[in-house]
């Protein structure tokens, strides 16, 4: 059974890694890896392939950055001939980026069955580009693999038959658990001169936070206060970097001497930094899940989350973008009164195996 596996943007790579590994071990499955090229910088792409041992893609479509419409269309145009030539039994997509929906659409229009890994997550916010990608991809998939019960419930509520939906756990956590020891051996703390528990890490890249000068500026008020307490390591996403310049925030950021802007980091280094941080500040989806497993407090600077289990069971606090709310969450952590520290069901490092089992049984 031939399965075209698609990866395009940074958050896809840690999800596709354990799937490629298990598929290559199962004689019933012949995986074929497509990189759409949505992300292309060395530090946003190749570095992750090397660190996570992902095989070199069979093909890289090299689409690069553009508007949503152009990027989605370019991926579709480039992916269709690959499907026509390879004639796969399935196309498998992960997550919620533009590559996910673009390749999903191509597959189903050619009559190829679509598998969606990380199906059913919903932020309830249609202004978020990923939410549209999630809803559309789920609606055309034949097999839907979920990370948490809320996702199963959303899919059932939207009328998707129960026999297509499988709660299997979280492939991103497979990758984290597998790489934990390797990450521990990196010298990331020494490189940045950090003491465990005495610094924060931060990522910000959501358009809703960094594409609006006012919101960006407001949340920097909280960052300013926190960086007076402890260093904040801030690996900067290309989108965020551009907007700091565009909105004239460069000087303000430079004045925060304990806020340390660094280039995007590799998977292992960043895992080590997050695992030893006092707190993680983020608007990323994946980090909400990773901090839950690491049992490190996470402050999510967003109005909504598609991963509610991280708040209910894990270490996540969803606080919005106002500076007082961010600081309130920070002070709760300082006071030790934020103690949710459990692991969601099936986040045990074996999600990819369960996915392979279901695909083989169903075929
Ligand atoms: C994309 C995903 C988002 C994911 C994020 C992780 C969609 C709709 N969004 O957002 O869900 O959380 O990736 O990073 O698919 N750029 C570079 N080098 C690169 C890639 C991008 O410089 O390797 C710059 C480009 O100028 C580009 C901008 O970053 O315009 C944004 O990239 P894009 O892929 O459009 O969206 P992300 O914000 O990265």
CSV table of N, CA and C in Angstrom, one decimal, residues 80-181:
chain,number,residue,atom,x,y,z
A,80,UNK,N,-0.4,17.9,-7.8
A,80,UNK,CA,-1.2,17.0,-8.6
A,80,UNK,C,-0.4,16.0,-9.5
A,81,UNK,N,0.6,16.5,-10.2
A,81,UNK,CA,1.4,15.6,-11.0
A,81,UNK,C,2.1,14.5,-10.2
A,82,UNK,N,2.4,14.8,-9.0
A,82,UNK,CA,3.1,13.8,-8.1
A,82,UNK,C,2.1,12.7,-7.9
A,83,UNK,N,0.8,13.0,-7.6
A,83,UNK,CA,-0.2,12.0,-7.3
A,83,UNK,C,-0.5,11.2,-8.6
A,84,UNK,N,-0.5,11.9,-9.7
A,84,UNK,CA,-0.8,11.2,-11.0
A,84,UNK,C,0.3,10.2,-11.3
A,85,UNK,N,1.5,10.6,-11.0
A,85,UNK,CA,2.6,9.7,-11.3
A,85,UNK,C,2.8,8.6,-10.3
A,86,UNK,N,2.6,8.9,-9.0
A,86,UNK,CA,2.8,7.9,-8.0
A,86,UNK,C,1.6,6.9,-7.8
A,87,UNK,N,0.4,7.4,-8.1
A,87,UNK,CA,-0.8,6.6,-8.0
A,87,UNK,C,-0.9,6.0,-6.5
A,88,UNK,N,-0.9,6.8,-5.5
A,88,UNK,CA,-0.9,6.2,-4.1
A,88,UNK,C,-2.3,5.7,-3.8
A,89,UNK,N,-2.3,4.8,-2.7
A,89,UNK,CA,-3.6,4.4,-2.2
A,89,UNK,C,-4.1,5.4,-1.3
A,90,UNK,N,-3.2,6.1,-0.6
A,90,UNK,CA,-3.7,7.2,0.4
A,90,UNK,C,-2.7,8.4,0.2
A,91,UNK,N,-3.3,9.5,0.5
A,91,UNK,CA,-2.4,10.7,0.9
A,91,UNK,C,-2.6,11.0,2.3
A,92,UNK,N,-1.5,11.2,3.1
A,92,UNK,CA,-1.6,11.5,4.5
A,92,UNK,C,-1.1,12.9,4.8
A,93,UNK,N,-2.0,13.7,5.4
A,93,UNK,CA,-1.6,15.0,5.8
A,93,UNK,C,-1.6,15.2,7.3
A,94,UNK,N,-0.8,16.1,7.8
A,94,UNK,CA,-0.8,16.3,9.3
A,94,UNK,C,-1.1,17.8,9.6
A,95,UNK,N,-1.7,18.1,10.7
A,95,UNK,CA,-1.8,19.4,11.2
A,95,UNK,C,-2.8,20.3,10.4
A,96,UNK,N,-2.5,21.5,10.3
A,96,UNK,CA,-3.5,22.5,9.8
A,96,UNK,C,-2.9,23.6,9.0
A,97,UNK,N,-1.8,23.4,8.4
A,97,UNK,CA,-1.1,24.5,7.6
A,97,UNK,C,-1.7,24.5,6.2
A,98,UNK,N,-1.3,25.5,5.4
A,98,UNK,CA,-1.8,25.5,4.0
A,98,UNK,C,-1.5,24.3,3.2
A,99,UNK,N,-0.3,23.7,3.5
A,99,UNK,CA,0.1,22.5,2.7
A,99,UNK,C,-0.9,21.3,3.0
A,100,UNK,N,-1.5,21.3,4.2
A,100,UNK,CA,-2.4,20.3,4.7
A,100,UNK,C,-3.6,20.3,3.8
A,101,UNK,N,-4.3,21.4,3.7
A,101,UNK,CA,-5.5,21.5,2.9
A,101,UNK,C,-5.3,21.4,1.4
A,102,UNK,N,-4.2,22.0,1.0
A,102,UNK,CA,-3.9,22.0,-0.5
A,102,UNK,C,-3.7,20.6,-1.0
A,103,UNK,N,-2.9,19.8,-0.3
A,103,UNK,CA,-2.6,18.5,-0.8
A,103,UNK,C,-3.8,17.6,-0.5
A,104,UNK,N,-4.6,17.8,0.5
A,104,UNK,CA,-5.8,17.1,0.8
A,104,UNK,C,-6.8,17.2,-0.4
A,105,UNK,N,-7.0,18.5,-0.8
A,105,UNK,CA,-7.9,18.8,-1.9
A,105,UNK,C,-7.5,18.1,-3.2
A,106,UNK,N,-6.2,18.1,-3.5
A,106,UNK,CA,-5.7,17.5,-4.7
A,106,UNK,C,-6.0,16.0,-4.7
A,107,UNK,N,-5.8,15.4,-3.5
A,107,UNK,CA,-6.0,13.9,-3.4
A,107,UNK,C,-7.4,13.6,-3.6
A,108,UNK,N,-8.3,14.2,-2.9
A,108,UNK,CA,-9.7,13.7,-3.0
A,108,UNK,C,-10.3,14.0,-4.4
A,109,UNK,N,-9.8,15.1,-5.1
A,109,UNK,CA,-10.3,15.3,-6.4
A,109,UNK,C,-9.8,14.3,-7.4
A,110,UNK,N,-8.7,13.6,-7.1
A,110,UNK,CA,-8.3,12.5,-7.9
A,110,UNK,C,-8.8,11.2,-7.5
A,111,UNK,N,-9.7,11.2,-6.5
A,111,UNK,CA,-10.3,10.0,-6.0
A,111,UNK,C,-9.3,9.2,-5.1
A,112,UNK,N,-8.3,9.9,-4.5
A,112,UNK,CA,-7.4,9.2,-3.6
A,112,UNK,C,-7.9,9.4,-2.2
A,113,UNK,N,-7.9,8.4,-1.4
A,113,UNK,CA,-8.4,8.5,0.0
A,113,UNK,C,-7.4,9.4,0.8
A,114,UNK,N,-8.0,10.2,1.7
A,114,UNK,CA,-7.2,11.1,2.5
A,114,UNK,C,-7.2,10.7,4.0
A,115,UNK,N,-6.0,10.8,4.5
A,115,UNK,CA,-5.8,10.5,6.0
A,115,UNK,C,-5.4,11.8,6.6
A,116,UNK,N,-6.1,12.2,7.7
A,116,UNK,CA,-5.7,13.4,8.4
A,116,UNK,C,-5.3,13.1,9.8
A,117,UNK,N,-4.0,13.4,10.1
A,117,UNK,CA,-3.5,13.2,11.5
A,117,UNK,C,-3.5,14.5,12.2
A,118,UNK,N,-4.1,14.5,13.4
A,118,UNK,CA,-4.4,15.7,14.2
A,118,UNK,C,-5.7,16.3,13.7
A,119,UNK,N,-6.7,15.4,13.5
A,119,UNK,CA,-8.0,15.9,13.0
A,119,UNK,C,-8.8,16.4,14.2
A,120,UNK,N,-9.8,17.2,13.9
A,120,UNK,CA,-10.9,17.5,14.8
A,120,UNK,C,-10.6,18.7,15.8
A,121,UNK,N,-9.4,19.2,15.8
A,121,UNK,CA,-9.1,20.3,16.7
A,121,UNK,C,-9.9,21.5,16.2
A,122,UNK,N,-10.4,22.3,17.1
A,122,UNK,CA,-11.2,23.5,16.8
A,122,UNK,C,-10.9,24.6,17.8
A,123,UNK,N,-10.5,25.8,17.3
A,123,UNK,CA,-10.4,26.9,18.1
A,123,UNK,C,-11.7,27.7,18.2
A,124,UNK,N,-12.6,27.4,17.3
A,124,UNK,CA,-13.8,28.2,17.2
A,124,UNK,C,-13.7,29.6,16.6
A,125,UNK,N,-12.5,29.8,16.1
A,125,UNK,CA,-12.2,31.2,15.6
A,125,UNK,C,-11.9,31.1,14.1
A,126,UNK,N,-12.9,31.5,13.3
A,126,UNK,CA,-12.8,31.3,11.8
A,126,UNK,C,-11.8,32.4,11.2
A,127,UNK,N,-11.4,33.3,12.0
A,127,UNK,CA,-10.4,34.3,11.5
A,127,UNK,C,-9.0,33.7,11.5
A,128,UNK,N,-8.9,32.6,12.1
A,128,UNK,CA,-7.5,32.0,12.2
A,128,UNK,C,-7.4,31.1,10.9
A,129,UNK,N,-6.4,31.3,10.1
A,129,UNK,CA,-6.3,30.6,8.9
A,129,UNK,C,-6.2,29.1,9.1
A,130,UNK,N,-5.6,28.7,10.2
A,130,UNK,CA,-5.5,27.2,10.5
A,130,UNK,C,-6.9,26.6,10.7
A,131,UNK,N,-7.8,27.4,11.3
A,131,UNK,CA,-9.2,26.8,11.6
A,131,UNK,C,-9.9,26.4,10.3
A,132,UNK,N,-9.8,27.3,9.3
A,132,UNK,CA,-10.4,27.0,8.0
A,132,UNK,C,-9.7,25.7,7.5
A,133,UNK,N,-8.4,25.6,7.5
A,133,UNK,CA,-7.7,24.4,7.0
A,133,UNK,C,-8.2,23.2,7.8
A,134,UNK,N,-8.4,23.3,9.1
A,134,UNK,CA,-8.8,22.1,9.8
A,134,UNK,C,-10.2,21.7,9.4
A,135,UNK,N,-11.1,22.6,9.4
A,135,UNK,CA,-12.5,22.2,9.1
A,135,UNK,C,-12.6,21.6,7.7
A,136,UNK,N,-12.0,22.2,6.7
A,136,UNK,CA,-12.0,21.7,5.4
A,136,UNK,C,-11.4,20.3,5.2
A,137,UNK,N,-10.2,20.2,5.8
A,137,UNK,CA,-9.4,18.9,5.7
A,137,UNK,C,-10.2,17.8,6.3
A,138,UNK,N,-10.8,18.1,7.5
A,138,UNK,CA,-11.6,17.0,8.2
A,138,UNK,C,-12.8,16.6,7.3
A,139,UNK,N,-13.4,17.6,6.7
A,139,UNK,CA,-14.6,17.3,6.0
A,139,UNK,C,-14.4,16.4,4.7
A,140,UNK,N,-13.1,16.3,4.3
A,140,UNK,CA,-12.9,15.5,3.0
A,140,UNK,C,-12.0,14.2,3.3
A,141,UNK,N,-11.8,14.0,4.6
A,141,UNK,CA,-10.9,12.9,5.0
A,141,UNK,C,-11.6,11.6,5.2
A,142,UNK,N,-11.0,10.4,4.8
A,142,UNK,CA,-11.6,9.1,5.0
A,142,UNK,C,-11.2,8.5,6.3
A,143,UNK,N,-10.0,8.9,6.8
A,143,UNK,CA,-9.6,8.4,8.1
A,143,UNK,C,-9.1,9.5,8.9
A,144,UNK,N,-9.6,9.7,10.1
A,144,UNK,CA,-9.3,10.9,10.9
A,144,UNK,C,-8.7,10.4,12.3
A,145,UNK,N,-7.5,10.8,12.5
A,145,UNK,CA,-6.8,10.4,13.8
A,145,UNK,C,-6.7,11.6,14.7
A,146,UNK,N,-7.2,11.4,15.9
A,146,UNK,CA,-7.3,12.5,16.9
A,146,UNK,C,-6.4,12.4,18.1
A,147,UNK,N,-6.0,13.6,18.6
A,147,UNK,CA,-5.1,13.6,19.8
A,147,UNK,C,-5.8,13.7,21.1
A,148,UNK,N,-7.0,14.2,21.1
A,148,UNK,CA,-7.8,14.4,22.3
A,148,UNK,C,-9.3,14.2,22.1
A,149,UNK,N,-10.0,14.0,23.2
A,149,UNK,CA,-11.4,13.6,23.1
A,149,UNK,C,-12.2,14.8,22.5
A,150,UNK,N,-11.8,16.1,22.8
A,150,UNK,CA,-12.6,17.2,22.3
A,150,UNK,C,-12.6,17.1,20.8
A,151,UNK,N,-11.5,16.7,20.2
A,151,UNK,CA,-11.5,16.6,18.7
A,151,UNK,C,-12.4,15.5,18.2
A,152,UNK,N,-12.5,14.4,18.9
A,152,UNK,CA,-13.5,13.3,18.5
A,152,UNK,C,-14.9,13.9,18.6
A,153,UNK,N,-15.2,14.6,19.6
A,153,UNK,CA,-16.5,15.2,19.8
A,153,UNK,C,-16.9,16.2,18.7
A,154,UNK,N,-15.9,17.0,18.3
A,154,UNK,CA,-16.2,18.0,17.2
A,154,UNK,C,-16.5,17.2,15.9
A,155,UNK,N,-15.7,16.2,15.6
A,155,UNK,CA,-15.9,15.4,14.4
A,155,UNK,C,-17.3,14.8,14.4
A,156,UNK,N,-17.6,14.1,15.5
A,156,UNK,CA,-19.0,13.5,15.6
A,156,UNK,C,-20.1,14.5,15.4
A,157,UNK,N,-19.9,15.6,16.1
A,157,UNK,CA,-20.9,16.7,16.0
A,157,UNK,C,-21.1,17.2,14.6
A,158,UNK,N,-20.0,17.1,13.8
A,158,UNK,CA,-20.1,17.6,12.4
A,158,UNK,C,-20.7,16.6,11.5
A,159,UNK,N,-21.0,15.4,12.0
A,159,UNK,CA,-21.7,14.4,11.2
A,159,UNK,C,-20.7,13.4,10.6
A,160,UNK,N,-19.5,13.4,10.9
A,160,UNK,CA,-18.5,12.4,10.4
A,160,UNK,C,-18.8,11.0,11.0
A,161,UNK,N,-18.9,10.0,10.3
A,161,UNK,CA,-19.2,8.7,10.9
A,161,UNK,C,-18.2,8.2,11.9
A,162,UNK,N,-18.6,7.6,13.0
A,162,UNK,CA,-17.7,7.3,14.0
A,162,UNK,C,-16.6,6.3,13.6
A,163,UNK,N,-16.9,5.4,12.6
A,163,UNK,CA,-15.9,4.4,12.2
A,163,UNK,C,-14.7,5.0,11.5
A,164,UNK,N,-14.8,6.3,11.1
A,164,UNK,CA,-13.7,6.9,10.5
A,164,UNK,C,-12.7,7.6,11.5
A,165,UNK,N,-13.2,7.7,12.7
A,165,UNK,CA,-12.5,8.6,13.7
A,165,UNK,C,-11.8,7.7,14.7
A,166,UNK,N,-10.5,8.0,15.0
A,166,UNK,CA,-9.7,7.2,15.9
A,166,UNK,C,-9.0,8.1,16.8
A,167,UNK,N,-9.2,7.9,18.1
A,167,UNK,CA,-8.4,8.6,19.1
A,167,UNK,C,-7.1,7.8,19.4
A,168,UNK,N,-6.0,8.3,19.0
A,168,UNK,CA,-4.8,7.5,19.0
A,168,UNK,C,-3.6,8.1,19.8
A,169,UNK,N,-3.8,9.3,20.3
A,169,UNK,CA,-2.7,10.0,21.0
A,169,UNK,C,-2.1,11.0,20.0
A,170,UNK,N,-0.8,11.4,20.4
A,170,UNK,CA,-0.3,12.6,19.8
A,170,UNK,C,1.1,12.3,19.2
A,171,UNK,N,1.2,12.3,17.8
A,171,UNK,CA,2.5,12.0,17.2
A,171,UNK,C,3.6,13.0,17.6
A,172,UNK,N,3.2,14.2,17.8
A,172,UNK,CA,4.2,15.2,18.2
A,172,UNK,C,4.9,14.8,19.6
A,173,UNK,N,4.1,14.2,20.4
A,173,UNK,CA,4.6,13.7,21.7
A,173,UNK,C,5.4,12.5,21.5
A,174,UNK,N,5.1,11.7,20.5
A,174,UNK,CA,6.0,10.5,20.2
A,174,UNK,C,7.4,11.1,20.0
A,175,UNK,N,7.5,12.1,19.2
A,175,UNK,CA,8.8,12.7,18.8
A,175,UNK,C,9.5,13.3,20.1
A,176,UNK,N,8.7,14.0,20.9
A,176,UNK,CA,9.3,14.6,22.1
A,176,UNK,C,9.9,13.5,23.0
A,177,UNK,N,9.1,12.5,23.3
A,177,UNK,CA,9.6,11.5,24.2
A,177,UNK,C,10.8,10.8,23.6
A,178,UNK,N,10.8,10.5,22.3
A,178,UNK,CA,11.9,9.9,21.7
A,178,UNK,C,13.2,10.7,21.8
A,179,UNK,N,13.1,12.0,21.7
A,179,UNK,CA,14.3,12.9,21.7
A,179,UNK,C,14.7,13.6,23.0
A,180,UNK,N,13.9,13.2,24.0
A,180,UNK,CA,14.2,13.9,25.3
A,180,UNK,C,15.6,13.8,25.8
A,181,UNK,N,16.1,12.5,25.7
A,181,UNK,CA,17.5,12.3,26.2
A,181,UNK,C,18.5,13.0,25.3
